[in-house]
XYZ file of C-alpha atoms in Angstrom:
436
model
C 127.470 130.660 117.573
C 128.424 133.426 115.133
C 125.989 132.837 111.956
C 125.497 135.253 108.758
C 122.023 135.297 106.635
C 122.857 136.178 103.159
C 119.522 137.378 101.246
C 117.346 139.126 103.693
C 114.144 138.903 102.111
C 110.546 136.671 103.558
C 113.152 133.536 104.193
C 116.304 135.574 105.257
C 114.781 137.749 107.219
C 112.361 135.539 109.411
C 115.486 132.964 109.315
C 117.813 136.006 111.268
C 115.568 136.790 113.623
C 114.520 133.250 114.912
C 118.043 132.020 115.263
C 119.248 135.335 117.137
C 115.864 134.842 119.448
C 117.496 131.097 120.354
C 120.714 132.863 120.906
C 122.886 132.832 118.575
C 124.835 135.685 117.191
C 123.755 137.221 113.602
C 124.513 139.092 111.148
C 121.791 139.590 108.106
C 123.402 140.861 105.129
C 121.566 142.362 101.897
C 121.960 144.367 98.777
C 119.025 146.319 99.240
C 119.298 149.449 101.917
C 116.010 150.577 102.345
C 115.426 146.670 103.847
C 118.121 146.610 105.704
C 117.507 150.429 106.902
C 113.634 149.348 107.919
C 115.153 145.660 109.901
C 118.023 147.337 111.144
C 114.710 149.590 112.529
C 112.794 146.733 114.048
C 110.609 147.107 110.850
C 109.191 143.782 108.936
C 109.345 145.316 105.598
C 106.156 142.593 105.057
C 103.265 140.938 106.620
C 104.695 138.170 109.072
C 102.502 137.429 112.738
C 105.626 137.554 115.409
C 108.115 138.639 113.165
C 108.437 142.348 114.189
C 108.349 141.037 117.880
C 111.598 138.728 117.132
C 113.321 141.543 115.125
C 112.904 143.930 117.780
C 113.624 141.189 120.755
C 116.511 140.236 118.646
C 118.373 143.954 117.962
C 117.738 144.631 121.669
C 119.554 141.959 122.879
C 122.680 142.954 120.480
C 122.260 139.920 119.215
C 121.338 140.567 115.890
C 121.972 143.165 112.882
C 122.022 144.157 109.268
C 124.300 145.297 106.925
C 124.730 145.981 103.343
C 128.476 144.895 103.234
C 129.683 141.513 102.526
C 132.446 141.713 104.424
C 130.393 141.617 107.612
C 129.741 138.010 107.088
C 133.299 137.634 107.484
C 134.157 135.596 110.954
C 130.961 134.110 110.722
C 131.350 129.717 111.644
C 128.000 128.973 109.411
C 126.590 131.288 106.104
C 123.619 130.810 105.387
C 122.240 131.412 101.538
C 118.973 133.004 101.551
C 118.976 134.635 98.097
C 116.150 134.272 96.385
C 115.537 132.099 93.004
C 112.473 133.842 90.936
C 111.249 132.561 87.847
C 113.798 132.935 84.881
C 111.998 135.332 82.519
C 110.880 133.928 79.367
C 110.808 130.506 80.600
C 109.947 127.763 83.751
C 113.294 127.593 84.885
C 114.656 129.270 88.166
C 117.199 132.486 87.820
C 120.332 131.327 90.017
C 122.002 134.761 88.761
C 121.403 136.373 92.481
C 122.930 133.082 93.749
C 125.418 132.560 91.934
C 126.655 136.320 92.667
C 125.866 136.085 96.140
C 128.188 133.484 96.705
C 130.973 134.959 94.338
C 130.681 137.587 96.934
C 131.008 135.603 99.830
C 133.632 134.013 98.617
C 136.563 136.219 99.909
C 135.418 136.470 103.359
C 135.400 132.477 104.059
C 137.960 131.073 106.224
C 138.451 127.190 106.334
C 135.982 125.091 108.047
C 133.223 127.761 107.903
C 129.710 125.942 106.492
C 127.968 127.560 103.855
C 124.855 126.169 104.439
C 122.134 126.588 101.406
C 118.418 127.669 102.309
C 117.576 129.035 98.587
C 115.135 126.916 96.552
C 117.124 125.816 93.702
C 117.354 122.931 91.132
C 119.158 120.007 91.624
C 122.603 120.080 90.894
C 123.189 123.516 91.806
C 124.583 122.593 95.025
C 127.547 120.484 93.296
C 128.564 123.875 91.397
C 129.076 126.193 94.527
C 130.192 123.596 96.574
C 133.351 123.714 93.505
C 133.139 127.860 93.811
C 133.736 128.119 97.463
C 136.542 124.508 97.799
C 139.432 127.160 97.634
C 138.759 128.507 100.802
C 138.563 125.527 102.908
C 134.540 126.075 103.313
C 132.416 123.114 103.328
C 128.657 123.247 101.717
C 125.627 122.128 103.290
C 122.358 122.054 101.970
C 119.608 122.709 103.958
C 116.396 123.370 102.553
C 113.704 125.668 104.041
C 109.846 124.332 104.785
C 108.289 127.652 105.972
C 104.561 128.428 105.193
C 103.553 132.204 104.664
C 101.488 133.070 107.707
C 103.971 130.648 109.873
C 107.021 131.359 108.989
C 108.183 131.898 112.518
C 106.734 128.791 114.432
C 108.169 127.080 111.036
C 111.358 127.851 111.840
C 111.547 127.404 115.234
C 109.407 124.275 115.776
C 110.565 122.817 112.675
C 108.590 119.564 111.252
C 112.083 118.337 110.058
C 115.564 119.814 109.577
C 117.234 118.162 106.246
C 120.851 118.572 105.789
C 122.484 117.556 102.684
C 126.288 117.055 102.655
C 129.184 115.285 101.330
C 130.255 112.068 102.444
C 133.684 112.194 104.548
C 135.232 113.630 107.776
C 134.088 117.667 106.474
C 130.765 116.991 105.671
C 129.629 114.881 108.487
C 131.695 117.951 110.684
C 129.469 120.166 108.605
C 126.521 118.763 109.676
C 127.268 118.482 113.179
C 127.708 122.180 113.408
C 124.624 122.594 111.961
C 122.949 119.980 114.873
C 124.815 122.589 117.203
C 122.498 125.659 115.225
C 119.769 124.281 115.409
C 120.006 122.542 118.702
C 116.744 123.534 120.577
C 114.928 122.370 117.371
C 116.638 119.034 117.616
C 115.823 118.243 121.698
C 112.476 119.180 121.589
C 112.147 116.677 118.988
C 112.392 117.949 115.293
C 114.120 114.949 113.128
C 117.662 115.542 111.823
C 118.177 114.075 108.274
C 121.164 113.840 107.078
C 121.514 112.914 103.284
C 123.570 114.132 99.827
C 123.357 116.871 98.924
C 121.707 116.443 95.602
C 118.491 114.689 97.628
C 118.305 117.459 99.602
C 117.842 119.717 97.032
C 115.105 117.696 95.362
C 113.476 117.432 99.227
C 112.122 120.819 98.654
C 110.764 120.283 95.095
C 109.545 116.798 95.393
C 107.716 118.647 98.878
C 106.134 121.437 96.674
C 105.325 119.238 93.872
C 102.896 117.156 96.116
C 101.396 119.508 97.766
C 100.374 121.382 94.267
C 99.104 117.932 92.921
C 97.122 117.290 95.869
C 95.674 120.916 95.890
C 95.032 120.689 91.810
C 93.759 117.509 92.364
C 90.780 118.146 94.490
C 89.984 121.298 92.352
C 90.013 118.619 89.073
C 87.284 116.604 91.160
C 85.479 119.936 91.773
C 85.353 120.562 87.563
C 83.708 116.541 87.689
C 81.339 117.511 91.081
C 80.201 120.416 89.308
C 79.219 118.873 85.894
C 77.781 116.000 87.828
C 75.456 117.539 90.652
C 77.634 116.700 93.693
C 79.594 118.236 96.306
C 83.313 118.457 96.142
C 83.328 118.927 100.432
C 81.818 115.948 101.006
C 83.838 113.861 98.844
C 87.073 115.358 100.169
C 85.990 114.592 103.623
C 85.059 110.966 102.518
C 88.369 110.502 101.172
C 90.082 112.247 103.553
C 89.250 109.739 106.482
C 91.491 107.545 104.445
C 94.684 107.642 106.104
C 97.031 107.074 103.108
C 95.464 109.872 101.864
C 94.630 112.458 104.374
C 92.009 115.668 104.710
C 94.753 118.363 105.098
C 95.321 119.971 101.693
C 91.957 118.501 99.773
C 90.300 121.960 100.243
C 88.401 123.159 96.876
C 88.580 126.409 95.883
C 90.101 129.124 93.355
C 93.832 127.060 93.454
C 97.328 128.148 95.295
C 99.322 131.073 94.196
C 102.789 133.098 95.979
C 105.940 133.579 95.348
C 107.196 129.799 96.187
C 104.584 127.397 94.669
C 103.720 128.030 91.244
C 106.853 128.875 90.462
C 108.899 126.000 92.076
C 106.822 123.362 90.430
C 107.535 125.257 87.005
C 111.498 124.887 87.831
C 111.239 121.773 89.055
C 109.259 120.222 85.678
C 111.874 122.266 83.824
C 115.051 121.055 85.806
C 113.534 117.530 85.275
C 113.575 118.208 81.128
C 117.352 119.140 81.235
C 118.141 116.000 83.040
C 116.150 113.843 80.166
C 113.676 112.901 82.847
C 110.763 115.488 81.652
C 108.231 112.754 81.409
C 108.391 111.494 85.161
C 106.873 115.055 86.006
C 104.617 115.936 82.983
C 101.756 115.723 85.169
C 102.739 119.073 86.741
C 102.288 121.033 83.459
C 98.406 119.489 84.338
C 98.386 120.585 87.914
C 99.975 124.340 86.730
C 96.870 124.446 84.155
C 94.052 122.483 86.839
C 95.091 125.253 88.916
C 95.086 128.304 86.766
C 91.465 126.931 85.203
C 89.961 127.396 88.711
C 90.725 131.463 88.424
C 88.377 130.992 85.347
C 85.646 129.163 86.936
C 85.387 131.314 90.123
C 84.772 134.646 87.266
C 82.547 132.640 85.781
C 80.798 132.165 88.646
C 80.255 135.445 89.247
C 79.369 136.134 86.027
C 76.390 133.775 85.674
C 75.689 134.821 88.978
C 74.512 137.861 87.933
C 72.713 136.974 85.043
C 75.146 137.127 82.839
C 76.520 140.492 82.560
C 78.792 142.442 85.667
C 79.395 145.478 83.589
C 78.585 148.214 86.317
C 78.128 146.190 88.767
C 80.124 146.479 91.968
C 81.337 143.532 93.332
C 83.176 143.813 96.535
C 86.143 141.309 96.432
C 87.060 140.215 100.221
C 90.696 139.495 99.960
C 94.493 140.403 98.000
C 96.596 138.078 99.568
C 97.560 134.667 98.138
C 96.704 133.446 101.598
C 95.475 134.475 105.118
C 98.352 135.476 107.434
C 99.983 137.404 104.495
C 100.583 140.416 102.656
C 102.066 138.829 99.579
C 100.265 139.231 96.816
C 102.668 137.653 94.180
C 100.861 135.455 91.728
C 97.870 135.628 93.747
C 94.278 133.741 92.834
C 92.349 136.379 94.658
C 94.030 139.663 92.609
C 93.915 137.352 89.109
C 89.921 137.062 90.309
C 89.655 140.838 90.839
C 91.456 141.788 87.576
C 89.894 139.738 85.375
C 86.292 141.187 86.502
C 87.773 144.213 86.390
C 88.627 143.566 82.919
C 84.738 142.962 82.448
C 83.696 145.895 83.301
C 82.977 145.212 86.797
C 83.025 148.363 89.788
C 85.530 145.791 91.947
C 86.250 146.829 95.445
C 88.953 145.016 96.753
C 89.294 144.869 101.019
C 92.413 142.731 102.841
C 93.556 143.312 106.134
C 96.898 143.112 105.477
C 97.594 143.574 101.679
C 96.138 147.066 99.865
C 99.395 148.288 99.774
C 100.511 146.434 98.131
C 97.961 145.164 95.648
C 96.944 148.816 94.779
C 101.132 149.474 93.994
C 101.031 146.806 91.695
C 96.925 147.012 90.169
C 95.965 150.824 90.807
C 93.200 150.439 88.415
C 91.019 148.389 90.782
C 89.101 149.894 93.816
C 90.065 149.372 97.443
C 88.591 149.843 100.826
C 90.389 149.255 103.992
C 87.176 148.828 105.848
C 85.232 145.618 105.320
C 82.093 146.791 105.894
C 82.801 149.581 103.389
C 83.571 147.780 100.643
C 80.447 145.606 101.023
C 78.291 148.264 100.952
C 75.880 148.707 98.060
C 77.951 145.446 96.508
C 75.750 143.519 93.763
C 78.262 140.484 94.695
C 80.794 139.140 97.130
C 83.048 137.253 96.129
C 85.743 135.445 99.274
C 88.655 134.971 97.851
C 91.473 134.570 100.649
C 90.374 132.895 103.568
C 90.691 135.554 106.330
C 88.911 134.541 109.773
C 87.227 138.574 109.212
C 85.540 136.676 106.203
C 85.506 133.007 107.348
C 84.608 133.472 111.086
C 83.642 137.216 112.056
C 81.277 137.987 109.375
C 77.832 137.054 109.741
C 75.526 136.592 106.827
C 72.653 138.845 108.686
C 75.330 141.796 109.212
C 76.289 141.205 105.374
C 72.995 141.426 103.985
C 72.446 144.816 105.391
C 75.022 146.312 103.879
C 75.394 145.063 100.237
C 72.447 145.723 97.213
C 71.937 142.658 96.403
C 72.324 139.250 98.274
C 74.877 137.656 95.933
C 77.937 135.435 97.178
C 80.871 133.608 95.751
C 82.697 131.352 98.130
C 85.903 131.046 96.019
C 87.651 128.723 99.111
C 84.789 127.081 100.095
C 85.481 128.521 103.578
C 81.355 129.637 104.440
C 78.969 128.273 106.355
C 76.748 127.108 103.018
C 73.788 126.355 104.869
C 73.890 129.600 107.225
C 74.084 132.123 103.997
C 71.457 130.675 102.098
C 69.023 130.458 105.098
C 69.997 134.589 105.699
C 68.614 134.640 102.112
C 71.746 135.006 99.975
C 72.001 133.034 96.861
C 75.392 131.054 97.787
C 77.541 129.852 95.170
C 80.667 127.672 96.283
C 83.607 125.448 93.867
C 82.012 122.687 93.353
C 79.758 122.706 95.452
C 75.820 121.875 94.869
């Protein structure tokens, strides 16, 4: 099938590849060139594992290609809107500008019958407006949210956990999302589930997904504020609760909270979509999972700082980790640069090390320190603090080797993601999120 992928950023661009590696036909389309000049390359112009091998797999073939022109798109059976939705400045709500102009764009090369199928995080309600924009061309609007994680974006999308389509009822929109069973066909037999619903649920699918996942994160880190006044051990607890099955381990890991481009900022929207509808007070509690989360940033520099006796002015504390998470070079709202800035701030010599992000966390912070080399940026450290979960920090670095190399025996564990017992027995003076 002939598809388009309008927006070819982290979603769009992981989103072309994977359907042209299952054989379909595609066409990635984008306002930016220097993107579309590194893809059209074989280039991931960011950290994704298997995404330069689809991209190149994938332009090979013939089966896939960028373009800066709309028209493009045009001939193209299914669209699908990949535009991103950032934070609306000055405020919690989402910017639909680059959506809404995206589609005005699109506009003159549908044909009737084509699906415009929406992947763009958005609030709800949105769909109903440029399902009116495109009805004079005979396209039909699907919505069809995306569930990829950073890290897995490509086994996301092409061993989905479920495919949710959200259409109108009637003969077009059940078409619609039988053409979009056809897409996503290999998905379907090897047994994804196909929901079908309105299009206004689907919409809040995404949300309502991101919303739980930050409450369930913030929650665990609000029981590591009561472990830590109280003497116990926020690990422990989330493994004895997590052998509840209602309530489930995955997710109840303490540390210095979630950050990226999606999370904090969809749950913002969301609350604030949920105030214009008169419904603010069903989410309120996500204004306390926002703050629950932002609070552990403090704790972890506090951690530090008492760790040191008080004072890290001239200190050098070697920060392992940029990236919001492992697997990842994004570094948008991220815990682990907030962590390094704020020391920074302190007077602290920080050395920042990531295997995947300097680039670009020094473009964006060039007043901090950074050392490709892990070892390196250990060295002579009066303090490590782990702040993205890397296996290099988590699995492949032994306290023994680490000791050798730093001044002074000192660790953080901002994700709770060390061997506790291991450091301290090596000698270091371990100090984890509420942890004893």
């Amino acid at each position: 099938m002939r598809l388009s992928v309008i927006g070819c950023g982290y979603l769009g661009a992981v989103h072309a590849a994977a359907m042209a590696s299952i054989g379909h036909d595609v066409v990635g389309i984008d306002v930016d060139e220097q993107k579309v000049a590194a893809l059209s390359a074989g280039t991931a112009p960011f950290f994704e594992p298997k995404l330069a091998e689809l991209l190149q797999a994938g332009l090979a073939s013939g089966r896939l290609r960028f373009s800066t022109r709309m028209a493009d798109a045009a001939g193209a059976g299914v669209h699908f809107l990949a535009v991103g939705t950032p934070q609306l400045a000055g405020g919690h709500a989402a910017d639909l500008r680059f959506v809404h102009a995206a589609v005005d764009d699109l506009v003159p090369h549908l044909r009737p019958g084509d699906v415009l199928a929406g992947k763009s995080t958005v609030p709800v309600g949105t769909a109903s407006g440029i399902s009116a924009r495109i009805a004079p061309t005979g396209a039909v609007l699907a919505w069809n949210p995306e569930f990829l994680r950073e890290g897995w974006a490509v086994h996301d999308t092409l061993a989905p956990d479920r495919i949710v389509v959200g259409v109108s009822s009637g003969e077009s929109g059940e078409r619609a999302a039988e053409i979009l069973r056809e897409v996503y066909r290999p998905a379907v037999e090897a047994g994804a589930p196909f929901l079908v619903t309105d299009p206004a649920t689907a919409e809040l699918v995404k949300g309502a997904a991101n919303a739980f996942l930050a409450t369930k994160i913030s929650f665990i880190n609000a029981m590591a504020e009561i472990a830590e006044a109280a003497g116990a051990d926020v690990t422990l607890l989330a493994d004895a609760i997590g052998h509840d099955t209602r309530i489930g381990r995955r997710y109840l890991g303490s540390g210095i909270g979630f950050g990226g481009g999606c999370l904090p900022k969809d749950i913002r929207a969301f609350a604030a979509r949920a105030e214009e509808l008169g419904r603010g007070e069903s989410v309120g509690f996500l204004h306390e999972v926002d703050a629950i989360n932002l609070r552990r940033r403090d704790r972890a520099v506090q951690i530090v700082v008492d760790a040191l006796g008080g004072l890290v002015f001239g200190k050098r504390v070697a920060v392992l980790g940029a990236a919001f998470k492992p697997f990842s070079d994004d570094i948008r709202d991220s815990p682990a640069i907030d962590v390094a800035v704020r020391l920074r701030g302190l007077g602290a010599d920080v050395v920042v090390t990531d295997p995947a992000a300097i680039d670009n966390a020094r473009a964006v912070h060039p007043q901090l320190g950074y050392e490709r080399d892990r070892d390196e940026a250990l060295r002579g450290a009066h303090a490590v603090v782990v702040v993205t979960e890397w296996d290099e920090y988590r699995r492949h670095l032994s306290p023994e080797h680490a000791g050798a190399l730093v001044s002074a025996r000192v660790v953080v564990d901002g994700r709770n993601c060390l061997d506790a017992a291991a450091w301290r027995a090596a000698g270091w003076a371990y100090h984890g999120m509420g942890r004893r």
